Coordinates of C-alpha atoms in Angstrom, one line a residue:
X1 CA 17.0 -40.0 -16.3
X2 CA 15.4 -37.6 -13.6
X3 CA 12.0 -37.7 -12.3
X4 CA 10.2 -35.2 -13.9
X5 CA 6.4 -34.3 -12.6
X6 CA 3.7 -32.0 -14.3
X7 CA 1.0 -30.9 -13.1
X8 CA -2.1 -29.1 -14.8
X9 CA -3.6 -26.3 -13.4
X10 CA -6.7 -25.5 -11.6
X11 CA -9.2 -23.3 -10.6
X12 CA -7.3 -20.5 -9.2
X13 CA -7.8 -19.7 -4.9
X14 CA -5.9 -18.3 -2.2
X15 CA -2.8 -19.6 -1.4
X16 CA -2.7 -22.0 1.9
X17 CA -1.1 -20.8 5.2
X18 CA -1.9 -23.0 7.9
X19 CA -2.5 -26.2 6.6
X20 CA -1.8 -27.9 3.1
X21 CA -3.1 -31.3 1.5
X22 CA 0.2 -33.4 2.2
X23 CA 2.1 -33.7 6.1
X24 CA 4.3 -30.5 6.4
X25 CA 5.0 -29.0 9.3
X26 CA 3.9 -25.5 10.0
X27 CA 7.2 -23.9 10.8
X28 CA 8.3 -24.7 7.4
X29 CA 6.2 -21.4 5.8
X30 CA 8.6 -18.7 6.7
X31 CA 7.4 -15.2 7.3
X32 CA 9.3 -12.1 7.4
X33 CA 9.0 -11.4 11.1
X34 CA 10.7 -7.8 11.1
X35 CA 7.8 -6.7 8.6
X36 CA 5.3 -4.1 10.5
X37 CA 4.1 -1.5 8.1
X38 CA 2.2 -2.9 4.6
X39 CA 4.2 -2.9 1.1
X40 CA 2.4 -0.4 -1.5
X41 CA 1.2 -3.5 -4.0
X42 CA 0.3 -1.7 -6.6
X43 CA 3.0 0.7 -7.2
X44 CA 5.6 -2.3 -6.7
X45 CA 4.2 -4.0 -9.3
X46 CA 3.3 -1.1 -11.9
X47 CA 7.4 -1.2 -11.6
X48 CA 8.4 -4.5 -11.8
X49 CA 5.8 -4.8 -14.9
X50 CA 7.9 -1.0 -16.7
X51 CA 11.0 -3.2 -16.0
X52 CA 9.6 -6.1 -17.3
X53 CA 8.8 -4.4 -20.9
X54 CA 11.9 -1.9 -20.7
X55 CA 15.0 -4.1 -19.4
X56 CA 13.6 -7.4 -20.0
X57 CA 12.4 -6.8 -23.4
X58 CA 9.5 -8.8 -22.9
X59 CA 6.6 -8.4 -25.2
X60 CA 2.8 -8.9 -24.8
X61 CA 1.5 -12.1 -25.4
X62 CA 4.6 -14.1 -24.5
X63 CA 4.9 -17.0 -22.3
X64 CA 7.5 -16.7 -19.5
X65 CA 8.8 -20.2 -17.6
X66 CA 8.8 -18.5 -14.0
X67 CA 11.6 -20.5 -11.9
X68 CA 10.3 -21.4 -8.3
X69 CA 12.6 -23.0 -5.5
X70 CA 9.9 -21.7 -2.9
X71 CA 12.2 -18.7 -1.1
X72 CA 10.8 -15.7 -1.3
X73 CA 12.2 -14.0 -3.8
X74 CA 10.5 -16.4 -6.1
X75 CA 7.6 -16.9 -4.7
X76 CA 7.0 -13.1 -4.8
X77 CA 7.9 -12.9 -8.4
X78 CA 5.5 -15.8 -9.5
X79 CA 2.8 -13.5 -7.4
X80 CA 4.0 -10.6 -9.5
X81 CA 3.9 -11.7 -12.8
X82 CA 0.6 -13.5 -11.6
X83 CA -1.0 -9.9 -11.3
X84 CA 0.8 -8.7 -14.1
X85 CA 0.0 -11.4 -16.4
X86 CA -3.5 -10.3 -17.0
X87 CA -2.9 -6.9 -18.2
X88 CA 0.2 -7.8 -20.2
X89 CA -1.1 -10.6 -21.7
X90 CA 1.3 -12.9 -20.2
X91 CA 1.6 -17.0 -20.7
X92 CA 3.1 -18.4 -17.5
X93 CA 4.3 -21.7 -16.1
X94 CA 6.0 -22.8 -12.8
X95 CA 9.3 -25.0 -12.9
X96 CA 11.2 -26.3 -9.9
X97 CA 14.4 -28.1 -9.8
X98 CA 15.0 -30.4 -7.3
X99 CA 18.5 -30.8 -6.1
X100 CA 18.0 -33.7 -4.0
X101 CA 21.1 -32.1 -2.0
X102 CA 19.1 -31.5 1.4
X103 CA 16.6 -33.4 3.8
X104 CA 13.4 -31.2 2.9
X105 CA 13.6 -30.6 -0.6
X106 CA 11.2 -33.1 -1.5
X107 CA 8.7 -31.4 0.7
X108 CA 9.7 -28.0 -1.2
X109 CA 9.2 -29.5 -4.7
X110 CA 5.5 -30.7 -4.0
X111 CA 4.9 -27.1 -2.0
X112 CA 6.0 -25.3 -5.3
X113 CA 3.7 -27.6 -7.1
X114 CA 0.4 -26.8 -4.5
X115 CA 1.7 -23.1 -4.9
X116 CA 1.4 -23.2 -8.7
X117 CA -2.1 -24.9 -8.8
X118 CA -3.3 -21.9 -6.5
X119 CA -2.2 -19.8 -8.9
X120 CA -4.4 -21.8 -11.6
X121 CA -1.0 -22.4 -13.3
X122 CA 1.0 -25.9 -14.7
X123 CA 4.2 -26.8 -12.9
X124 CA 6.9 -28.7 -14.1
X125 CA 8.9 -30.1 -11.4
X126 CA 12.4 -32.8 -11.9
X127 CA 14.5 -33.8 -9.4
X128 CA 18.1 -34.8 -9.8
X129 CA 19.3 -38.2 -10.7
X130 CA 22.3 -38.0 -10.2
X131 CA 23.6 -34.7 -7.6
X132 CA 27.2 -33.6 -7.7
X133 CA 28.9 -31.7 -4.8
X134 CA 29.4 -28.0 -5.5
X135 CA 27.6 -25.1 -6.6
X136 CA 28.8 -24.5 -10.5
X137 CA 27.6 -28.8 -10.9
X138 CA 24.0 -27.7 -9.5
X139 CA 24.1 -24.5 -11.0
X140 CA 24.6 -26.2 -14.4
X141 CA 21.6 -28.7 -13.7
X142 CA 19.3 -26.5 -13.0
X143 CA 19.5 -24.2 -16.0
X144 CA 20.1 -27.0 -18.1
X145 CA 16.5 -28.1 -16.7
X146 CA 15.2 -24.5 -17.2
X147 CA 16.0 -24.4 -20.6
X148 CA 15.0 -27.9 -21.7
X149 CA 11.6 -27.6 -20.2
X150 CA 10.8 -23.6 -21.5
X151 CA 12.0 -25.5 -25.2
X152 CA 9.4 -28.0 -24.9
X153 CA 7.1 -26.1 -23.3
X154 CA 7.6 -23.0 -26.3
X155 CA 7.8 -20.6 -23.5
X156 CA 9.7 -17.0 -24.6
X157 CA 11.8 -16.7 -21.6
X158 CA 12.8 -17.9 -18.1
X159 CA 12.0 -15.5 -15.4
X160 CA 14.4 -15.0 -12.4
X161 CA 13.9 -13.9 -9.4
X162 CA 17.4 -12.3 -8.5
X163 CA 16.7 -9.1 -6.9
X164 CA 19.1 -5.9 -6.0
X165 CA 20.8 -7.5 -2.8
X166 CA 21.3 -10.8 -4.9
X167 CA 22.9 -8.4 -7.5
X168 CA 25.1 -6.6 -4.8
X169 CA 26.1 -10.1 -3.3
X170 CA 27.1 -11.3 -7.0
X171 CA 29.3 -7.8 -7.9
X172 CA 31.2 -8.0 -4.6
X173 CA 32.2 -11.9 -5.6
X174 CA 33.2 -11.1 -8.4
X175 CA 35.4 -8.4 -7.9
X176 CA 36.9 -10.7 -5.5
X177 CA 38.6 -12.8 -8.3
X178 CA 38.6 -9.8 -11.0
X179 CA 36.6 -9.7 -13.8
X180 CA 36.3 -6.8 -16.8
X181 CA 34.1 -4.6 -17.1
X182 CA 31.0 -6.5 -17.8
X183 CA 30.9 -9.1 -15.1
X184 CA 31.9 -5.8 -12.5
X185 CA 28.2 -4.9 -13.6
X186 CA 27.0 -8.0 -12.3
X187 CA 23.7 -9.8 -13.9
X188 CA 21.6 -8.1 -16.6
X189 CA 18.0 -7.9 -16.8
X190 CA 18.0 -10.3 -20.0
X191 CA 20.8 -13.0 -21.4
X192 CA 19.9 -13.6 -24.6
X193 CA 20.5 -17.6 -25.5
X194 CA 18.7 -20.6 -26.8
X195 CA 16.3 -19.5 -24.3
X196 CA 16.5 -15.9 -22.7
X197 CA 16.8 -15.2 -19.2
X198 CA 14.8 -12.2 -17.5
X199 CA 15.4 -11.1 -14.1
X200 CA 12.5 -8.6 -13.6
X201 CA 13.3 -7.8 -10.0
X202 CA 16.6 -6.1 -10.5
X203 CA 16.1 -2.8 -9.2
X204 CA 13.7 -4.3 -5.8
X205 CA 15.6 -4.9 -2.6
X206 CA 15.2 -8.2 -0.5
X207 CA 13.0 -6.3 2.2
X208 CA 10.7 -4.6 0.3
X209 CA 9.6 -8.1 -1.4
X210 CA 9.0 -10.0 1.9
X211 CA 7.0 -6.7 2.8
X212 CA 5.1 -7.3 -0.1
X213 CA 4.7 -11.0 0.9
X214 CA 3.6 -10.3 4.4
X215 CA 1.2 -7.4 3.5
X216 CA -0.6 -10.8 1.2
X217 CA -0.4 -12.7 4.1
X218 CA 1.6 -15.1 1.2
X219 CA 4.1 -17.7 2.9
X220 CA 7.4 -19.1 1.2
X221 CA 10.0 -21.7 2.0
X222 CA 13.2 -21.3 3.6
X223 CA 16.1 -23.0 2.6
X224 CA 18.9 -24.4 5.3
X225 CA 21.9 -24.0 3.1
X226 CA 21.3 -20.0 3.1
X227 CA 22.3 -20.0 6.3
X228 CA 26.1 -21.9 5.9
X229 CA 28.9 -19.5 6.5
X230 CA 31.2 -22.3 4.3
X231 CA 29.5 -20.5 1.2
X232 CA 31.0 -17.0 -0.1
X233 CA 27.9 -15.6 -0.5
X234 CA 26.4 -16.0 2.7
X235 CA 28.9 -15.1 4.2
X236 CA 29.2 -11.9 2.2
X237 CA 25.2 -11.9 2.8
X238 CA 25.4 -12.3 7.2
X239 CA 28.9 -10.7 7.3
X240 CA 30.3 -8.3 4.8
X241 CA 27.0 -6.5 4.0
X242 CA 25.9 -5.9 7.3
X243 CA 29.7 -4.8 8.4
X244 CA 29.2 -2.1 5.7
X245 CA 25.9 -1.2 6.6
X246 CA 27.2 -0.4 10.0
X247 CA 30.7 1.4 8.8
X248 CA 29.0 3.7 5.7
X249 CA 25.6 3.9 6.9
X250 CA 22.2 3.0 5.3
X251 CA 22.4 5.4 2.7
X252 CA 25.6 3.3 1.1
X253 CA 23.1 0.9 -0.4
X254 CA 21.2 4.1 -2.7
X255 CA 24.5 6.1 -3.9
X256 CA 25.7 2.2 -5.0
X257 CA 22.9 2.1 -6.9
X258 CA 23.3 5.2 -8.4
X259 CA 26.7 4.4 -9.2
X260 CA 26.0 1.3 -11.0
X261 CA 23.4 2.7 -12.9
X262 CA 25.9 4.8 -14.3
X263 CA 28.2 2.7 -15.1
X264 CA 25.6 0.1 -16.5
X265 CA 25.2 3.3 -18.8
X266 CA 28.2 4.0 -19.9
X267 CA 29.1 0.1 -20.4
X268 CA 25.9 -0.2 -22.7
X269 CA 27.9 2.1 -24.9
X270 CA 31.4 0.5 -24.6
X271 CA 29.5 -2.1 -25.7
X272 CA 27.6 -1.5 -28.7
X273 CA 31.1 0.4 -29.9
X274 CA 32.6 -3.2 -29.4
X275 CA 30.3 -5.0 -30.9
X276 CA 30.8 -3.0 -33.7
X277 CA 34.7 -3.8 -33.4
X278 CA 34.0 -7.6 -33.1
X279 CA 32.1 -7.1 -36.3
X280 CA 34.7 -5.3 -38.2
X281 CA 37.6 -7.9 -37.1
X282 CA 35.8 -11.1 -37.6
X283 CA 34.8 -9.4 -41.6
X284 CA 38.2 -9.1 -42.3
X285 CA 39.2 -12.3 -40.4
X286 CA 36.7 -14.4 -42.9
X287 CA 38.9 -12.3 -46.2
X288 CA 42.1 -13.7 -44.7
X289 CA 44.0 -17.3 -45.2
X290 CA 42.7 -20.1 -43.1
X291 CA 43.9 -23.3 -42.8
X292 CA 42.2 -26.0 -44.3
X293 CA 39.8 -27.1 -44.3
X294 CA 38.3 -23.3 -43.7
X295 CA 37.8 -22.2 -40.1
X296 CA 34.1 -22.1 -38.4
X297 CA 33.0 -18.4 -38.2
X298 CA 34.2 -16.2 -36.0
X299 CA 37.1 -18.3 -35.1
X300 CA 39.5 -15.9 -36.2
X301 CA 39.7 -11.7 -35.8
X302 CA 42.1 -9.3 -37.6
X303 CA 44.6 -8.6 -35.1
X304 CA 45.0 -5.3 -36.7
X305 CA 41.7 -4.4 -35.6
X306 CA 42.4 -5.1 -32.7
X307 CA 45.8 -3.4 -31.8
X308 CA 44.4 0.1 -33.1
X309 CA 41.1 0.3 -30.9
X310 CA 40.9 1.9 -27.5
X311 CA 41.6 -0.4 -24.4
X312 CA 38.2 -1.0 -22.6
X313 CA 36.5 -1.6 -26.2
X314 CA 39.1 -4.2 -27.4
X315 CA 38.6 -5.2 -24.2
X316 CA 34.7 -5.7 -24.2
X317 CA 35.7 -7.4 -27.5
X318 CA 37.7 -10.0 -26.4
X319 CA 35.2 -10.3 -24.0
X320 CA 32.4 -10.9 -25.9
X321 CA 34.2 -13.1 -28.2
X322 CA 35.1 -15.2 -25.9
X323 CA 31.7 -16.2 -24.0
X324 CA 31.7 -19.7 -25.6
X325 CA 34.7 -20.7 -23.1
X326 CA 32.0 -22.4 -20.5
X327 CA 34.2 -21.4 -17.5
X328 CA 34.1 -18.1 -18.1
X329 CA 37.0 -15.8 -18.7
X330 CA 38.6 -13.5 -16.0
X331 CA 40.1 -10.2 -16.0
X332 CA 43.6 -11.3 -16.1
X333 CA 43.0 -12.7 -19.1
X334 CA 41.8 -10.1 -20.8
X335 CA 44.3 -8.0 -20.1
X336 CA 47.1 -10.7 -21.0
X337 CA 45.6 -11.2 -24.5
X338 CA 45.3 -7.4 -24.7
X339 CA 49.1 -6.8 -24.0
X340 CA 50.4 -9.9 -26.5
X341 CA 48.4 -8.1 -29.5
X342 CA 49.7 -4.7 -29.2
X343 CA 53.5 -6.6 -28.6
X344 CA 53.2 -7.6 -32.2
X345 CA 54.8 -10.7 -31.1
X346 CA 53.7 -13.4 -33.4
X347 CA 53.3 -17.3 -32.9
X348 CA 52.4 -17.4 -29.6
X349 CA 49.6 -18.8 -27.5
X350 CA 47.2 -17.8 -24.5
X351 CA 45.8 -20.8 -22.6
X352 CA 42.2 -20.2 -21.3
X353 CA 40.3 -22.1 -19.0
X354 CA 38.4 -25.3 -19.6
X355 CA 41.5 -26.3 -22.6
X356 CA 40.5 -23.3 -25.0
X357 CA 43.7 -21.1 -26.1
X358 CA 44.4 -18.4 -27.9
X359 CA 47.0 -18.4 -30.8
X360 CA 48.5 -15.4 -32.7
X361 CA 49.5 -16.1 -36.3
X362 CA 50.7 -13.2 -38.3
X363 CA 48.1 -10.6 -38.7
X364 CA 45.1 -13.1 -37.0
X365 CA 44.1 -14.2 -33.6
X366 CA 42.6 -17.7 -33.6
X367 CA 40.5 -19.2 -31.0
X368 CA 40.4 -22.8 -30.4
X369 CA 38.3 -25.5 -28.4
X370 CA 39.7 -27.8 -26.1
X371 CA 38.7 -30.7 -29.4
X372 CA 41.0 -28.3 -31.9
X373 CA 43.1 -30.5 -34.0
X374 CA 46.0 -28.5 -35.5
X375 CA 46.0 -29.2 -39.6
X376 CA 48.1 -31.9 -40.9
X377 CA 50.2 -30.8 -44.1
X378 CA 50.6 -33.4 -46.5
X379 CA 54.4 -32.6 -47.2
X380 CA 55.0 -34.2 -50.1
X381 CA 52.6 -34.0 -52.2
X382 CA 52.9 -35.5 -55.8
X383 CA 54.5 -33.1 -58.5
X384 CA 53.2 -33.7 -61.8
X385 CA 55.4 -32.5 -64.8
X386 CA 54.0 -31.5 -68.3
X387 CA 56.3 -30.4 -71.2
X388 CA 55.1 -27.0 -73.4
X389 CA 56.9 -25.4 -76.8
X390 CA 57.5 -21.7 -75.8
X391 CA 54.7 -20.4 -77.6
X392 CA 52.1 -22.7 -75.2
X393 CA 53.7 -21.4 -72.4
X394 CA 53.9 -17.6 -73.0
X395 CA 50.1 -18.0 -74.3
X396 CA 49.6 -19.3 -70.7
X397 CA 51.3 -16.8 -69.0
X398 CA 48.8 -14.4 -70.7
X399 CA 45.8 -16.1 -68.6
X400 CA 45.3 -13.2 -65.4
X401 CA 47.1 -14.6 -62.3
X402 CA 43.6 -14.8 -60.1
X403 CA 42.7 -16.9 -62.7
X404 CA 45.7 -19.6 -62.5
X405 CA 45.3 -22.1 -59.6
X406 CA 47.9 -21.6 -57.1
X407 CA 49.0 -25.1 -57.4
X408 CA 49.9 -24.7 -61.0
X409 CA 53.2 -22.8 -62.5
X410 CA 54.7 -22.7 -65.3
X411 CA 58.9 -22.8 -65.3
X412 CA 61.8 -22.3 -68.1
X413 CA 62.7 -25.6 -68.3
X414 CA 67.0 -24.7 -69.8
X415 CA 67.1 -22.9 -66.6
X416 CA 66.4 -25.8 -64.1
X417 CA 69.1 -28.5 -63.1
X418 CA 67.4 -31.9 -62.5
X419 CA 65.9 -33.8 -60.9
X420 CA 62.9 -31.0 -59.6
X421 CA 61.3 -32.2 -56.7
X422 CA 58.8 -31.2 -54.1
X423 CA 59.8 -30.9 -50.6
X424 CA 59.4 -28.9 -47.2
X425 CA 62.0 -25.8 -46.8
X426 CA 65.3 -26.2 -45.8
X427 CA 67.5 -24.2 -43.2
X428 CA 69.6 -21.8 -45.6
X429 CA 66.9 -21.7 -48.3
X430 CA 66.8 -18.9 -50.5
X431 CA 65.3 -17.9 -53.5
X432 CA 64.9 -14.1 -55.9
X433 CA 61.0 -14.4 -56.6
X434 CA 60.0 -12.9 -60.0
X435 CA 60.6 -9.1 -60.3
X436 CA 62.1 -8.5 -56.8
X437 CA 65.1 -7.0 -56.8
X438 CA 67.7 -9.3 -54.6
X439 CA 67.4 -12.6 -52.9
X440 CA 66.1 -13.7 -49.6
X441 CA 65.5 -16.5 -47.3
X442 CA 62.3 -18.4 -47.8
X443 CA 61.6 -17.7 -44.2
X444 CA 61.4 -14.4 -44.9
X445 CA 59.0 -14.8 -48.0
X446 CA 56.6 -16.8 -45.8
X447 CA 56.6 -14.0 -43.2
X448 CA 56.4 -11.3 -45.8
X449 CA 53.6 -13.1 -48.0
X450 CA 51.9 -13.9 -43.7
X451 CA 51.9 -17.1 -44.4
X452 CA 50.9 -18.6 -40.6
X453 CA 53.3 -19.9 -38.5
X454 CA 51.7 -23.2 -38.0
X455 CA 51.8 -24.0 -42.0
X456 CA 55.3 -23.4 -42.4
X457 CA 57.4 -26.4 -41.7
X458 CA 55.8 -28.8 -43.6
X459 CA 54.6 -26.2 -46.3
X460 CA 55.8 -27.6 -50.3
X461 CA 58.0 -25.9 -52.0
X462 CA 59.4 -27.0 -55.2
X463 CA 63.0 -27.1 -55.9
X464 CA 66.3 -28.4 -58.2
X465 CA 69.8 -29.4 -57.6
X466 CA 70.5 -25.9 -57.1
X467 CA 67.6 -24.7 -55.0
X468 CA 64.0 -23.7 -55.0
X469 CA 62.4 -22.6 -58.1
X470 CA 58.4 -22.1 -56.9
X471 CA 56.7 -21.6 -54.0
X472 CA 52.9 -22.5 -54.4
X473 CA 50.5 -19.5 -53.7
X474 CA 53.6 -16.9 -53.8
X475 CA 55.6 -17.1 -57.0
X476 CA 58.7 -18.5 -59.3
X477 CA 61.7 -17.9 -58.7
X478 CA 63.7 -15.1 -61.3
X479 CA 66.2 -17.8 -63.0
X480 CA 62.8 -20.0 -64.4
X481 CA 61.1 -16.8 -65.9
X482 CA 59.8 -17.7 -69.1
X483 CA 62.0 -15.4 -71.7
X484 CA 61.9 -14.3 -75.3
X485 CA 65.3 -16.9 -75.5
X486 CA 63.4 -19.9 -73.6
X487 CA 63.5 -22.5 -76.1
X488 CA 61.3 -25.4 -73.7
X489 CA 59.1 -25.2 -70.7
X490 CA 56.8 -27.6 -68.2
X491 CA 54.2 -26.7 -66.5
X492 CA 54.3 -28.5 -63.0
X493 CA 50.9 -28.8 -60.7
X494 CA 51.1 -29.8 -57.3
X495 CA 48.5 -33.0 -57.3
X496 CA 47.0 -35.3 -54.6
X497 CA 43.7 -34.9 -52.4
X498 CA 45.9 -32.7 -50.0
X499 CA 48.3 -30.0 -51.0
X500 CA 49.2 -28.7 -47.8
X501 CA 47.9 -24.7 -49.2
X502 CA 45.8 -22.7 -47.3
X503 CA 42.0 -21.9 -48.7
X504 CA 43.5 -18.8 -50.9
X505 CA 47.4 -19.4 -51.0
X506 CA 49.4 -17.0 -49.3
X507 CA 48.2 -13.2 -48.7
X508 CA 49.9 -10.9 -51.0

C-alpha cells in the first residue's frame, strides 16, 4: 500500500518565501527571473474563472480536487481557483502524488502540503510504493491516485494545470506518431470519466502565469527531470519550440492558436455528427444475431452504417468507439479499419494494441478484449424425434413462424431416408429450402441468411442418408414439406443446455 498523508486545513495566511517550518534550502523556491513588468491579476483570473464555467463545465457549488506537484503551473492554478473559489462558490482540496522517482521529492510533497494549509485548504498527499521506470507507469499512478482520492473525497472534478505551451508540446508529440483528428487537437478542457478532468488554464501561456506568480511575490518548486533532454518533451520544450520561435517569428505562437481554435470548432461538429453515427450503428448492432451468450453493449456496430458515412465521421466513430483500448489507438489504425469496411471483405480481423482486435462478420464489426473467449458450439447436440398423424402436423404448421422456436421443425416423415441425425456441415452439402426455386450449397445459405463466420463450422444441421433436410433458425428443406399426400410426420427439436444457435437464429 502507499503512504498516504492528510492534512486539515488552517487559518488561511500568506504563503512563505524565505523560510518554512521544516529544513529546505532556499534555492529550492524558484522564481521566474526574466519577469520585470506585473501580470494584470484580475483580468487573468476573470478569464480563467469564464473558461472554467464555459469549457470546463464546472458548476457553482462544486468541489474541484486541484492536483499540486509544486511547479508553477500548479501552484498558480491552486492560487487561481483560490480567488475564484469565493465568488463561484467553489469546494477545493490539494492532492500531491509522490513519485519517489527523484532525490527531492519528499521535500516537494511536504512543501505542497505547507502550501495548502496557507491556503486554509486539506491536502491529500501519497507517495509511491512501489515506482516503475517510465512515464506512461507514473502517469498511470498518479491519475489512478487522482481519481481514488476526488471518489472518496466526493469532489466533482480534478483540476489540471496544463496550460497552452503544455498543449502545444502535447500536439507536436503527437503528430509525431499520427493520431486522428481528435488527439491532433491535443487535450480538452474536460474528459468526462468516473471522475472528470478540467484543465482551466488552456488558453494561458507558460509566461504569463509565472508573471502572475512573481507579481504575488508567490514561489513554486522546480523539478530536475524538466530539464533532461532524454525526454521528448523537453526536448521539443528547450529545442524545437525555441528553433521555431527563431525561424517563424513570435507571432507563430498567436496565428497557431487561431488555427486550432478553428479546427477545435469544426471537430466539435464532426463529433457530435459521429456520435450520432456511433448511436445509429450500435441500435442496429443490438437488433442483429450475437453469439451466445448475448454480446455486452456496444460490442458490436452495423458495418452498414459504417461503410455509407463520410470519412472523417466514421472516422471520429471508430474513434470514439474504441477509447476503452487503454493504449490508445493511432491513426493508422483508424484508417486500416476504415479501408477493410468499405472492402466488404468479410471474416477478417484488425489487431489493436494492448490484445484487443477487431473482427468483421457479415454485416457487423465486433470488438473484443484481450480476455475474449470465442463461443464454443456444442456440435452435436441431442435430436429428439416425436411422431404426429398429418392432421397434428398441418395444425402446427398453422402456428405463425415467430411463434415456433427455431430449434423445433416439423418434417414429412415418407420423404426422409433413415437414420436422421444431427451433425456439422459437410464439404459438398446442399440443400433446396422451402419455396426457393433451385438448390444450393449450405455455405451459401449461411452467407445468404449472415449467419457469422465464426458459427459456421460447428453449426447443426440436421440430415438423412441422402442429405440435409433442416437447418435450425433458416428452414426445411423442399422434399420434407408437409403435403396434402403426407400420410406421417415427426416433429424433431434440437435439445440439450447448448444448441449451438445464435440469440435469434439466423437473420432473414
Amino acid at each position: 500500500m502507499a503512504e498516504q498523508r492528510i492534512h486539515k486545513p488552517r487559518v488561511r495566511g500568506s504563503i512563505p518565501c524565505a523560510a518554512t517550518n521544516f529544513p529546505l534550502r532556499r534555492e529550492r523556491f524558484m522564481r521566474d527571473p526574466g519577469s520585470k513588468s506585473t501580470a494584470d491579476t484580475a483580468r487573468l483570473a476573470r478569464r480563467v474563472g469564464l473558461d472554467l464555467r464555459r469549457h470546463c463545465r464546472v458548476a457553482r457549488g462544486e468541489r474541484l480536487l486541484v492536483a499540486v506537484s509544486g511547479g508553477s503551473d500548479s501552484v498558480a492554478l491552486l492560487s487561481l481557483l483560490t480567488d475564484l473559489a469565493p465568488r463561484l462558490g467553489l469546494g477545493l482540496e490539494v492532492a500531491h502524488f509522490d513519485h519517489a522517482l527523484r532525490a527531492e521529492s519528499a521535500a516537494d510533497a511536504q512543501w505542497v502540503e505547507e502550501l495548502a494549509r496557507m491556503h486554509g485548504l486539506a491536502s491529500h498527499v501519497e507517495r509511491w510504493s512501489l515506482p516503475l521506470p517510465g512515464e506512461a507507469a507514473a502517469r498511470q499512478a498518479r491519475y489512478e491516485f487522482l481519481e481514488r482520492t476526488a471518489r472518496t473525497h466526493d469532489c466533482n472534478a480534478i483540476a489540471l494545470g496544463h496550460h497552452l505551451d503544455d498543449q502545444m508540446e502535447t500536439i507536436l508529440m503527437r503528430l509525431g506518431r499520427g493520431v486522428g483528428l481528435r488527439g491532433a487537437l491535443g487535450m480538452a478542457w474536460r474528459r468526462d470519466g468516473a471522475v472528470p478532468l478540467v484543465r482551466p488554464l488552456l488558453e494561458v501561456r507558460r509566461d504569463v502565469l509565472r508573471a502572475y506568480l512573481a507579481a504575488r511575490d508567490t514561489p513554486w518548486r522546480e523539478d530536475s527531470t524538466n530539464r533532461d533532454r532524454a525526454q521528448t518533451r523537453n526536448r521539443i520544450r528547450h529545442e524545437l519550440v525555441p528553433a521555431l520561435d527563431a525561424t517563424l517569428g513570435p507571432q507563430w505562437r498567436t496565428h497557431w492558436q487561431a488555427t486550432w481554435q478553428d479546427l477545435r470548432d469544426t471537430f466539435e461538429w464532426l463529433d457530435a455528427m459521429a456520435a450520432e453515427l456511433l448511436t445509429r450503428a450500435a441500435a442496429a448492432g443490438q437488433s442483429a444475431i450475437t453469439s451466445s451468450p448475448p454480446a455486452a453493449p456496444m460490442s458490436r456496430l452495423h458495418l452498414e452504417s459504417l461503410r455509407t458515412a463520410p470519412g472523417p465521421v466514421a472516422r471520429l466513430a471508430l474513434q470514439r468507439w474504441l477509447d476503452v483500448v487503454p493504449d490508445g489507438i493511432a491513426r493508422a489504425h483508424l484508417d486500416d479499419a476504415l479501408r477493410l469496411i468499405r472492402s466488404r471483405q468479410s471474416s477478417r480481423r484488425l489487431e489493436l494494441p494492448g490484445g484487443w482486435r477487431l473482427v468483421w462478420d457479415q454485416e457487423w464489426l465486433w470488438r473484443h478484449a484481450p480476455d475474449h473467449v470465442e463461443p464454443v458450439i456444442a456440435p452435436r447436440p441431442s435430436l429428439g424425434i416425436e411422431t404426429l398423424t398429418p392432421d397434428d402436423a398441418r395444425r402446427a404448421l398453422q402456428v405463425p413462424p415467430a411463434a415456433t422456436p427455431d430449434n423445433i421443425a416439423i418434417l414429412n416423415a415418407d420423404a426422409l431416408v433413415p437414420p436422421l441425425q444431427v451433425r456439422s456441415r459437410l464439404a459438398g452439402d446442399r440443400m433446396r429450402l422451402l419455396g426457393s426455386p433451385g438448390h444450393r450449397s449450405v455455405a451459401r445459405i449461411f452467407q445468404d441468411h449472415r449467419l457469422p463466420a465464426r458459427l459456421r463450422a460447428a453449426y447443426p444441421v440436421v440430415a438423412d442418408a441422402v442429405g440435409v433436410v433442416w437447418i435450425p433458425g433458416v428452414g426445411v428443406a423442399e422434399r420434407a414439406r408437409i403435403g396434402d399426400d403426407t400420410r406421417s410426420a415427426v416433429r424433431v427439436r434440437l435439445e440439450g443446455p447448448s444448441v449451438g444457435l445464435p440469440e435469434s437464429g439466423p437473420a432473414t
